[in-house]
Amino acid sequence: MKIALDAMGGDFGPPTLVAGAVMALREYPKIQQLFLVGDPPQIENELQKQRCNDSRIEIVHSTQVVDMNDRAWSAVRRKKDSSVSRAVDLVKFGRADAIVSAGHTGAAVAASMIKLRTLPGVDRPGIAAVLPTERNVFVLVDAGANIDARPEHLLQYAYMGSVYSRHVLGYKNPTVGLVSLGEEDVKGTEKTKEVFQMLKRSSLNFIGNIEGRHLFEDPVEVVVCDGFVGNVILKTCESIAVAIFQWLKHELKRNPVRRLGALLAKDAFLTIKDKTNYEEYGGSPLLGVNGICIIAHGASTPLAIKNALRVAVESIEQQVNPHIVEEIRRYHETTAPLEPALS
């Protein structure tokens, strides 16, 4: 099990990324080799600070970094020696099984598509973000990889999300819902109406349209939408979670009685905080590329990087990609007489 980490990406650079890598190596013995891709002097300096001389680490030299204001596709073509491109190259040439990056999301998606290509039967990859509910978690796909998705792309997201939910998250027959403006199949855009019919004819456990309020009130295991809608949902959920805890903290400090109540309920607050903490979820897999790519939050802490590497380990271990290929192949076989095969 070999993983490449873009050691220069993210808001905080090598100090955070290397610290997270060291945490992962100490906790996950299944990692046989960890490539740290970036500027060797900076990486070596951080390893010394962590007092880490783990023999599983190999530093891979790169001279460039994709900045957050770079255009994704042009950056991949112009900055061929960027840390994210070199990390993807390790997967492309079989030296690594997965890449993890907290850097420019668009660049990681573009580099993976250009260098790794997509799996057979998949047109566009989708980012699968795992979000919590009161009783379980669900996969939101696409969370931002493809904002101009066509109906067949959303159908592929549903299959890929179901595979991830089944094999990594452990749901035997995950339910699938399509984000729309209402529950009835006649509501929504022309695209969502078409996707509804495609999902209805599929072998998936499709329950129909779901509105935004259903995501947490009456959750399904797989939520399907295009990347524009998905990214808005994801960023909104992140900001609401932070805001609610700030409001609670402010209100609970108003008087001694509330402070006492907060102390008595401390364990409950900590449980909810952990459930809504993005650091615990680590990273989101880019489903559909011919390799494993894990997208971590730009503001990732060492804990978040450690968990992003855990997600990579799980994706390798559960052989997510072969299962996706098999599901898409079955779809083609069963629907070919009824409608054109997905290109």
mmCIF file of C-alpha atoms in Angstrom:
data_model
loop_
_atom_site.group_PDB
_atom_site.id
_atom_site.type_symbol
_atom_site.label_atom_id
_atom_site.label_comp_id
_atom_site.label_asym_id
_atom_site.label_seq_id
_atom_site.Cartn_x
_atom_site.Cartn_y
_atom_site.Cartn_z
ATOM 1 C CA MET A 1 0.000 0.000 0.000
ATOM 2 C CA LYS A 2 1.851 3.064 -1.312
ATOM 3 C CA ILE A 3 0.522 6.626 -1.096
ATOM 4 C CA ALA A 4 1.772 9.944 -2.519
ATOM 5 C CA LEU A 5 1.132 13.098 -0.495
ATOM 6 C CA ASP A 6 1.296 16.541 -2.094
ATOM 7 C CA ALA A 7 3.464 18.015 0.658
ATOM 8 C CA MET A 8 3.285 21.609 -0.624
ATOM 9 C CA GLY A 9 -0.465 22.119 -1.104
ATOM 10 C CA GLY A 10 -3.016 23.531 1.327
ATOM 11 C CA ASP A 11 -3.240 26.763 3.261
ATOM 12 C CA PHE A 12 -0.457 25.926 5.724
ATOM 13 C CA GLY A 13 2.067 24.032 3.592
ATOM 14 C CA PRO A 14 4.692 21.497 4.713
ATOM 15 C CA PRO A 15 4.472 22.023 8.522
ATOM 16 C CA THR A 16 0.864 20.815 8.658
ATOM 17 C CA LEU A 17 1.136 18.236 5.894
ATOM 18 C CA VAL A 18 4.272 16.561 7.200
ATOM 19 C CA ALA A 19 2.903 16.502 10.749
ATOM 20 C CA GLY A 20 -0.246 14.766 9.470
ATOM 21 C CA ALA A 21 1.851 12.307 7.471
ATOM 22 C CA VAL A 22 3.854 11.375 10.559
ATOM 23 C CA MET A 23 0.633 10.830 12.534
ATOM 24 C CA ALA A 24 -0.681 8.540 9.785
ATOM 25 C CA LEU A 25 2.505 6.466 9.641
ATOM 26 C CA ARG A 26 2.354 5.928 13.388
ATOM 27 C CA GLU A 27 -1.315 4.884 13.312
ATOM 28 C CA TYR A 28 -1.612 2.942 10.042
ATOM 29 C CA PRO A 29 1.001 0.195 9.704
ATOM 30 C CA LYS A 30 -0.669 -0.922 6.471
ATOM 31 C CA ILE A 31 1.008 2.009 4.687
ATOM 32 C CA GLN A 32 4.099 0.406 3.165
ATOM 33 C CA GLN A 33 5.509 3.555 1.594
ATOM 34 C CA LEU A 34 4.637 7.239 1.779
ATOM 35 C CA PHE A 35 5.974 9.604 -0.878
ATOM 36 C CA LEU A 36 6.239 13.217 0.283
ATOM 37 C CA VAL A 37 6.306 15.328 -2.866
ATOM 38 C CA GLY A 38 7.697 18.851 -2.794
ATOM 39 C CA ASP A 39 10.739 20.864 -1.788
ATOM 40 C CA PRO A 40 13.176 18.456 -0.024
ATOM 41 C CA PRO A 41 14.820 20.985 2.362
ATOM 42 C CA GLN A 42 11.437 22.125 3.693
ATOM 43 C CA ILE A 43 10.147 18.566 4.039
ATOM 44 C CA GLU A 44 13.339 17.337 5.718
ATOM 45 C CA ASN A 45 13.220 20.257 8.138
ATOM 46 C CA GLU A 46 9.659 19.369 9.167
ATOM 47 C CA LEU A 47 10.554 15.696 9.555
ATOM 48 C CA GLN A 48 13.372 16.703 11.908
ATOM 49 C CA LYS A 49 10.948 18.795 13.951
ATOM 50 C CA GLN A 50 8.693 15.741 14.213
ATOM 51 C CA ARG A 51 11.698 13.573 15.114
ATOM 52 C CA CYS A 52 10.669 11.179 12.386
ATOM 53 C CA ASN A 53 13.076 8.962 10.468
ATOM 54 C CA ASP A 54 10.545 6.362 9.338
ATOM 55 C CA SER A 55 12.066 4.210 6.587
ATOM 56 C CA ARG A 56 8.730 4.141 4.754
ATOM 57 C CA ILE A 57 9.115 7.813 3.791
ATOM 58 C CA GLU A 58 10.568 8.777 0.426
ATOM 59 C CA ILE A 59 10.902 12.420 -0.548
ATOM 60 C CA VAL A 60 10.185 13.184 -4.221
ATOM 61 C CA HIS A 61 11.619 16.453 -5.507
ATOM 62 C CA SER A 62 9.427 19.038 -7.234
ATOM 63 C CA THR A 63 10.179 22.689 -7.938
ATOM 64 C CA GLN A 64 6.738 24.237 -8.431
ATOM 65 C CA VAL A 65 3.506 24.743 -6.497
ATOM 66 C CA VAL A 66 0.046 25.432 -7.919
ATOM 67 C CA ASP A 67 -1.246 28.652 -6.342
ATOM 68 C CA MET A 68 -4.889 29.028 -5.391
ATOM 69 C CA ASN A 69 -5.366 31.788 -7.989
ATOM 70 C CA ASP A 70 -3.980 29.637 -10.822
ATOM 71 C CA ARG A 71 -6.397 28.302 -13.407
ATOM 72 C CA ALA A 72 -6.632 24.559 -12.887
ATOM 73 C CA TRP A 73 -6.133 23.156 -16.394
ATOM 74 C CA SER A 74 -3.545 25.699 -17.506
ATOM 75 C CA ALA A 75 -1.615 25.271 -14.232
ATOM 76 C CA VAL A 76 -1.326 21.517 -14.815
ATOM 77 C CA ARG A 77 0.009 22.130 -18.316
ATOM 78 C CA ARG A 78 2.327 25.033 -17.416
ATOM 79 C CA LYS A 79 3.590 23.815 -14.055
ATOM 80 C CA LYS A 80 4.609 20.321 -15.042
ATOM 81 C CA ASP A 81 6.946 20.056 -12.061
ATOM 82 C CA SER A 82 4.335 21.068 -9.475
ATOM 83 C CA SER A 83 3.985 18.917 -6.380
ATOM 84 C CA VAL A 84 0.435 17.844 -7.274
ATOM 85 C CA SER A 85 1.426 16.859 -10.832
ATOM 86 C CA ARG A 86 4.442 14.882 -9.655
ATOM 87 C CA ALA A 87 2.308 13.143 -7.037
ATOM 88 C CA VAL A 88 -0.234 12.116 -9.686
ATOM 89 C CA ASP A 89 2.631 10.909 -11.894
ATOM 90 C CA LEU A 90 3.595 8.448 -9.158
ATOM 91 C CA VAL A 91 0.120 6.897 -9.448
ATOM 92 C CA LYS A 92 0.184 7.041 -13.251
ATOM 93 C CA PHE A 93 3.439 5.087 -13.462
ATOM 94 C CA GLY A 94 2.449 2.554 -10.804
ATOM 95 C CA ARG A 95 4.807 3.650 -8.032
ATOM 96 C CA ALA A 96 1.909 4.737 -5.792
ATOM 97 C CA ASP A 97 -1.638 3.447 -5.350
ATOM 98 C CA ALA A 98 -3.170 6.778 -4.331
ATOM 99 C CA ILE A 99 -2.571 10.516 -4.137
ATOM 100 C CA VAL A 100 -3.704 12.822 -1.330
ATOM 101 C CA SER A 101 -3.756 16.598 -1.856
ATOM 102 C CA ALA A 102 -4.990 19.530 0.232
ATOM 103 C CA GLY A 103 -3.957 22.004 -2.439
ATOM 104 C CA HIS A 104 -5.812 23.497 -5.399
ATOM 105 C CA THR A 105 -8.856 21.225 -5.838
ATOM 106 C CA GLY A 106 -9.275 22.083 -9.505
ATOM 107 C CA ALA A 107 -5.618 21.294 -10.207
ATOM 108 C CA ALA A 108 -5.854 17.937 -8.429
ATOM 109 C CA VAL A 109 -8.981 17.071 -10.446
ATOM 110 C CA ALA A 110 -7.439 18.279 -13.719
ATOM 111 C CA ALA A 111 -4.117 16.488 -13.162
ATOM 112 C CA SER A 112 -5.938 13.261 -12.294
ATOM 113 C CA MET A 113 -8.155 13.459 -15.380
ATOM 114 C CA ILE A 114 -5.301 14.351 -17.748
ATOM 115 C CA LYS A 115 -2.755 11.880 -16.418
ATOM 116 C CA LEU A 116 -4.870 9.009 -15.085
ATOM 117 C CA ARG A 117 -7.925 9.280 -17.361
ATOM 118 C CA THR A 118 -11.315 8.029 -16.252
ATOM 119 C CA LEU A 119 -12.432 4.483 -15.557
ATOM 120 C CA PRO A 120 -14.134 2.542 -18.388
ATOM 121 C CA GLY A 121 -17.715 3.749 -18.755
ATOM 122 C CA VAL A 122 -17.179 6.937 -16.727
ATOM 123 C CA ASP A 123 -17.314 10.294 -18.513
ATOM 124 C CA ARG A 124 -16.619 12.683 -15.643
ATOM 125 C CA PRO A 125 -15.318 12.025 -12.137
ATOM 126 C CA GLY A 126 -17.175 13.297 -9.091
ATOM 127 C CA ILE A 127 -15.999 14.314 -5.624
ATOM 128 C CA ALA A 128 -17.702 12.224 -2.931
ATOM 129 C CA ALA A 129 -18.016 14.145 0.343
ATOM 130 C CA VAL A 130 -19.137 12.268 3.454
ATOM 131 C CA LEU A 131 -21.540 14.265 5.643
ATOM 132 C CA PRO A 132 -23.052 13.337 9.035
ATOM 133 C CA THR A 133 -26.658 13.017 10.138
ATOM 134 C CA GLU A 134 -28.038 12.161 13.578
ATOM 135 C CA ARG A 135 -27.909 8.397 12.991
ATOM 136 C CA ASN A 136 -25.561 7.807 10.057
ATOM 137 C CA VAL A 137 -23.522 9.458 7.311
ATOM 138 C CA PHE A 138 -24.266 9.988 3.646
ATOM 139 C CA VAL A 139 -22.208 10.479 0.486
ATOM 140 C CA LEU A 140 -22.767 13.709 -1.462
ATOM 141 C CA VAL A 141 -21.591 13.375 -5.059
ATOM 142 C CA ASP A 142 -20.604 15.507 -6.928
ATOM 143 C CA ALA A 143 -19.230 18.009 -4.382
ATOM 144 C CA GLY A 144 -17.459 20.216 -6.906
ATOM 145 C CA ALA A 145 -15.490 18.400 -9.611
ATOM 146 C CA ASN A 146 -17.865 19.043 -12.536
ATOM 147 C CA ILE A 147 -20.234 22.020 -12.460
ATOM 148 C CA ASP A 148 -21.618 21.450 -15.973
ATOM 149 C CA ALA A 149 -22.745 17.865 -15.559
ATOM 150 C CA ARG A 150 -25.013 16.173 -18.079
ATOM 151 C CA PRO A 151 -27.767 13.713 -17.042
ATOM 152 C CA GLU A 152 -25.602 10.660 -17.768
ATOM 153 C CA HIS A 153 -22.894 12.070 -15.501
ATOM 154 C CA LEU A 154 -25.322 12.258 -12.585
ATOM 155 C CA LEU A 155 -26.363 8.654 -13.230
ATOM 156 C CA GLN A 156 -22.707 7.647 -13.051
ATOM 157 C CA TYR A 157 -22.335 9.602 -9.793
ATOM 158 C CA ALA A 158 -25.205 7.590 -8.346
ATOM 159 C CA TYR A 159 -23.520 4.290 -9.232
ATOM 160 C CA MET A 160 -20.121 5.419 -7.968
ATOM 161 C CA GLY A 161 -21.576 6.857 -4.759
ATOM 162 C CA SER A 162 -23.456 3.617 -4.132
ATOM 163 C CA VAL A 163 -20.268 1.588 -4.564
ATOM 164 C CA TYR A 164 -18.422 3.818 -2.089
ATOM 165 C CA SER A 165 -21.297 3.715 0.392
ATOM 166 C CA ARG A 166 -21.512 -0.062 0.171
ATOM 167 C CA HIS A 167 -17.848 -1.051 0.219
ATOM 168 C CA VAL A 168 -16.254 1.681 2.347
ATOM 169 C CA LEU A 169 -19.062 2.948 4.596
ATOM 170 C CA GLY A 170 -20.709 -0.455 5.009
ATOM 171 C CA TYR A 171 -24.312 0.118 3.842
ATOM 172 C CA LYS A 172 -25.560 -3.107 2.256
ATOM 173 C CA ASN A 173 -28.133 -1.568 -0.087
ATOM 174 C CA PRO A 174 -27.632 2.214 0.043
ATOM 175 C CA THR A 175 -30.619 4.388 -0.762
ATOM 176 C CA VAL A 176 -30.134 7.040 -3.443
ATOM 177 C CA GLY A 177 -31.821 10.441 -3.645
ATOM 178 C CA LEU A 178 -31.658 13.126 -6.326
ATOM 179 C CA VAL A 179 -31.460 16.760 -5.178
ATOM 180 C CA SER A 180 -34.343 18.730 -6.666
ATOM 181 C CA LEU A 181 -36.893 21.445 -5.884
ATOM 182 C CA GLY A 182 -39.615 19.031 -4.803
ATOM 183 C CA GLU A 183 -40.304 15.356 -4.186
ATOM 184 C CA GLU A 184 -42.570 14.872 -7.213
ATOM 185 C CA ASP A 185 -40.909 13.627 -10.420
ATOM 186 C CA VAL A 186 -42.466 16.505 -12.395
ATOM 187 C CA LYS A 187 -40.567 19.115 -10.370
ATOM 188 C CA GLY A 188 -37.069 20.397 -11.021
ATOM 189 C CA THR A 189 -35.144 21.378 -14.136
ATOM 190 C CA GLU A 190 -35.312 19.515 -17.417
ATOM 191 C CA LYS A 191 -31.994 17.919 -16.500
ATOM 192 C CA THR A 192 -33.133 16.649 -13.101
ATOM 193 C CA LYS A 193 -36.360 15.325 -14.628
ATOM 194 C CA GLU A 194 -34.339 13.342 -17.149
ATOM 195 C CA VAL A 195 -31.976 12.078 -14.452
ATOM 196 C CA PHE A 196 -34.989 11.036 -12.349
ATOM 197 C CA GLN A 197 -36.229 8.753 -15.143
ATOM 198 C CA MET A 198 -32.754 7.295 -15.694
ATOM 199 C CA LEU A 199 -32.360 6.541 -11.995
ATOM 200 C CA LYS A 200 -35.859 5.086 -11.831
ATOM 201 C CA ARG A 201 -34.970 2.586 -14.573
ATOM 202 C CA SER A 202 -31.650 1.699 -12.960
ATOM 203 C CA SER A 203 -30.897 -1.167 -10.580
ATOM 204 C CA LEU A 204 -30.032 1.301 -7.808
ATOM 205 C CA ASN A 205 -32.079 1.654 -4.627
ATOM 206 C CA PHE A 206 -33.498 4.973 -5.841
ATOM 207 C CA ILE A 207 -36.138 6.542 -3.581
ATOM 208 C CA GLY A 208 -36.820 9.649 -5.703
ATOM 209 C CA ASN A 209 -36.204 13.363 -5.408
ATOM 210 C CA ILE A 210 -35.078 14.912 -2.144
ATOM 211 C CA GLU A 211 -35.143 18.546 -1.092
ATOM 212 C CA GLY A 212 -32.455 20.279 0.932
ATOM 213 C CA ARG A 213 -34.407 19.755 4.169
ATOM 214 C CA HIS A 214 -34.332 15.989 3.625
ATOM 215 C CA LEU A 215 -30.550 15.784 3.793
ATOM 216 C CA PHE A 216 -30.599 15.729 7.587
ATOM 217 C CA GLU A 217 -34.289 15.204 8.487
ATOM 218 C CA ASP A 218 -34.911 12.039 6.466
ATOM 219 C CA PRO A 219 -31.478 11.108 5.107
ATOM 220 C CA VAL A 220 -30.524 8.707 2.347
ATOM 221 C CA GLU A 221 -27.096 7.113 2.009
ATOM 222 C CA VAL A 222 -26.234 8.626 -1.405
ATOM 223 C CA VAL A 223 -27.180 12.160 -2.473
ATOM 224 C CA VAL A 224 -26.763 12.954 -6.176
ATOM 225 C CA CYS A 225 -26.384 16.408 -7.724
ATOM 226 C CA ASP A 226 -24.127 18.338 -10.084
ATOM 227 C CA GLY A 227 -20.888 19.846 -8.819
ATOM 228 C CA PHE A 228 -22.256 23.392 -8.599
ATOM 229 C CA VAL A 229 -25.148 22.433 -6.325
ATOM 230 C CA GLY A 230 -23.007 19.957 -4.378
ATOM 231 C CA ASN A 231 -20.264 22.446 -3.625
ATOM 232 C CA VAL A 232 -22.791 25.037 -2.435
ATOM 233 C CA ILE A 233 -24.375 22.423 -0.140
ATOM 234 C CA LEU A 234 -20.980 21.350 1.211
ATOM 235 C CA LYS A 235 -19.705 24.874 1.915
ATOM 236 C CA THR A 236 -23.038 25.901 3.452
ATOM 237 C CA CYS A 237 -22.988 22.892 5.801
ATOM 238 C CA GLU A 238 -19.416 23.707 6.851
ATOM 239 C CA SER A 239 -20.248 27.325 7.662
ATOM 240 C CA ILE A 240 -23.463 26.462 9.515
ATOM 241 C CA ALA A 241 -21.655 23.937 11.713
ATOM 242 C CA VAL A 242 -19.039 26.536 12.689
ATOM 243 C CA ALA A 243 -21.644 29.262 13.214
ATOM 244 C CA ILE A 244 -23.895 27.160 15.456
ATOM 245 C CA PHE A 245 -21.051 26.323 17.835
ATOM 246 C CA GLN A 246 -20.028 29.975 17.958
ATOM 247 C CA TRP A 247 -23.616 30.965 18.799
ATOM 248 C CA LEU A 248 -23.858 28.276 21.478
ATOM 249 C CA LYS A 249 -20.559 29.316 23.027
ATOM 250 C CA HIS A 250 -21.692 32.926 23.161
ATOM 251 C CA GLU A 251 -25.128 32.140 24.648
ATOM 252 C CA LEU A 252 -23.859 29.600 27.186
ATOM 253 C CA LYS A 253 -21.485 32.154 28.673
ATOM 254 C CA ARG A 254 -24.206 34.725 29.331
ATOM 255 C CA ASN A 255 -24.801 33.803 33.012
ATOM 256 C CA PRO A 256 -23.620 31.339 35.696
ATOM 257 C CA VAL A 257 -26.671 29.083 35.340
ATOM 258 C CA ARG A 258 -26.023 28.563 31.627
ATOM 259 C CA ARG A 259 -22.322 27.984 32.262
ATOM 260 C CA LEU A 260 -23.199 25.288 34.791
ATOM 261 C CA GLY A 261 -25.608 23.697 32.314
ATOM 262 C CA ALA A 262 -22.926 23.743 29.635
ATOM 263 C CA LEU A 263 -20.505 22.019 32.004
ATOM 264 C CA LEU A 264 -23.043 19.273 32.749
ATOM 265 C CA ALA A 265 -23.704 18.798 29.013
ATOM 266 C CA LYS A 266 -20.029 19.008 28.015
ATOM 267 C CA ASP A 267 -19.804 15.404 26.802
ATOM 268 C CA ALA A 268 -22.851 15.844 24.564
ATOM 269 C CA PHE A 269 -21.418 19.027 23.051
ATOM 270 C CA LEU A 270 -18.077 17.325 22.391
ATOM 271 C CA THR A 271 -19.822 14.380 20.706
ATOM 272 C CA ILE A 272 -21.714 16.700 18.343
ATOM 273 C CA LYS A 273 -18.577 18.719 17.701
ATOM 274 C CA ASP A 274 -16.679 15.582 16.673
ATOM 275 C CA LYS A 275 -19.559 14.464 14.458
ATOM 276 C CA THR A 276 -19.563 17.790 12.571
ATOM 277 C CA ASN A 277 -15.775 18.280 12.511
ATOM 278 C CA TYR A 278 -14.400 18.031 8.954
ATOM 279 C CA GLU A 279 -11.013 17.007 10.414
ATOM 280 C CA GLU A 280 -12.475 13.650 11.451
ATOM 281 C CA TYR A 281 -13.578 12.890 7.876
ATOM 282 C CA GLY A 282 -10.200 13.798 6.381
ATOM 283 C CA GLY A 283 -10.707 13.934 2.644
ATOM 284 C CA SER A 284 -13.105 13.251 -0.198
ATOM 285 C CA PRO A 285 -12.356 10.675 -2.894
ATOM 286 C CA LEU A 286 -12.476 11.764 -6.516
ATOM 287 C CA LEU A 287 -14.536 8.861 -7.825
ATOM 288 C CA GLY A 288 -14.233 7.796 -11.447
ATOM 289 C CA VAL A 289 -10.549 8.367 -12.234
ATOM 290 C CA ASN A 290 -8.285 5.436 -13.054
ATOM 291 C CA GLY A 291 -6.432 5.682 -9.766
ATOM 292 C CA ILE A 292 -7.238 6.846 -6.263
ATOM 293 C CA CYS A 293 -7.243 10.594 -5.599
ATOM 294 C CA ILE A 294 -8.253 12.003 -2.212
ATOM 295 C CA ILE A 295 -9.112 15.717 -2.001
ATOM 296 C CA ALA A 296 -8.479 17.210 1.447
ATOM 297 C CA HIS A 297 -9.725 20.562 2.754
ATOM 298 C CA GLY A 298 -7.405 23.480 2.012
ATOM 299 C CA ALA A 299 -7.416 24.433 5.693
ATOM 300 C CA SER A 300 -6.595 20.897 6.804
ATOM 301 C CA THR A 301 -4.933 20.430 10.182
ATOM 302 C CA PRO A 302 -2.490 17.570 10.848
ATOM 303 C CA LEU A 303 -5.453 15.529 12.124
ATOM 304 C CA ALA A 304 -7.350 16.141 8.882
ATOM 305 C CA ILE A 305 -4.321 15.090 6.801
ATOM 306 C CA LYS A 306 -3.924 11.948 8.890
ATOM 307 C CA ASN A 307 -7.568 11.092 8.224
ATOM 308 C CA ALA A 308 -7.261 11.924 4.522
ATOM 309 C CA LEU A 309 -4.493 9.324 4.362
ATOM 310 C CA ARG A 310 -6.836 6.940 6.204
ATOM 311 C CA VAL A 311 -9.461 7.471 3.489
ATOM 312 C CA ALA A 312 -6.809 6.594 0.895
ATOM 313 C CA VAL A 313 -5.963 3.418 2.814
ATOM 314 C CA GLU A 314 -9.650 2.429 2.939
ATOM 315 C CA SER A 315 -10.173 3.091 -0.781
ATOM 316 C CA ILE A 316 -7.161 0.958 -1.692
ATOM 317 C CA GLU A 317 -8.140 -1.791 0.725
ATOM 318 C CA GLN A 318 -11.767 -2.021 -0.437
ATOM 319 C CA GLN A 319 -10.845 -1.919 -4.151
ATOM 320 C CA VAL A 320 -13.342 0.811 -4.904
ATOM 321 C CA ASN A 321 -12.366 1.286 -8.550
ATOM 322 C CA PRO A 322 -12.789 -2.343 -9.678
ATOM 323 C CA HIS A 323 -16.235 -2.345 -8.059
ATOM 324 C CA ILE A 324 -17.160 0.870 -9.917
ATOM 325 C CA VAL A 325 -16.060 -0.620 -13.237
ATOM 326 C CA GLU A 326 -18.159 -3.721 -12.571
ATOM 327 C CA GLU A 327 -21.273 -1.717 -11.641
ATOM 328 C CA ILE A 328 -21.018 0.491 -14.733
ATOM 329 C CA ARG A 329 -20.477 -2.590 -16.923
ATOM 330 C CA ARG A 330 -23.629 -4.215 -15.547
ATOM 331 C CA TYR A 331 -25.557 -1.017 -16.206
ATOM 332 C CA HIS A 332 -24.475 -1.042 -19.856
ATOM 333 C CA GLU A 333 -25.453 -4.687 -20.277
ATOM 334 C CA THR A 334 -28.911 -4.255 -18.806
ATOM 335 C CA THR A 335 -29.836 -0.937 -20.462
ATOM 336 C CA ALA A 336 -28.139 -1.176 -23.880
ATOM 337 C CA PRO A 337 -31.354 -2.277 -25.647
ATOM 338 C CA LEU A 338 -33.327 0.564 -24.060
ATOM 339 C CA GLU A 339 -31.072 3.597 -24.376
ATOM 340 C CA PRO A 340 -27.641 4.548 -25.744
ATOM 341 C CA ALA A 341 -24.688 3.319 -23.720
ATOM 342 C CA LEU A 342 -22.801 5.966 -21.779
ATOM 343 C CA SER A 343 -19.749 7.095 -23.701
#
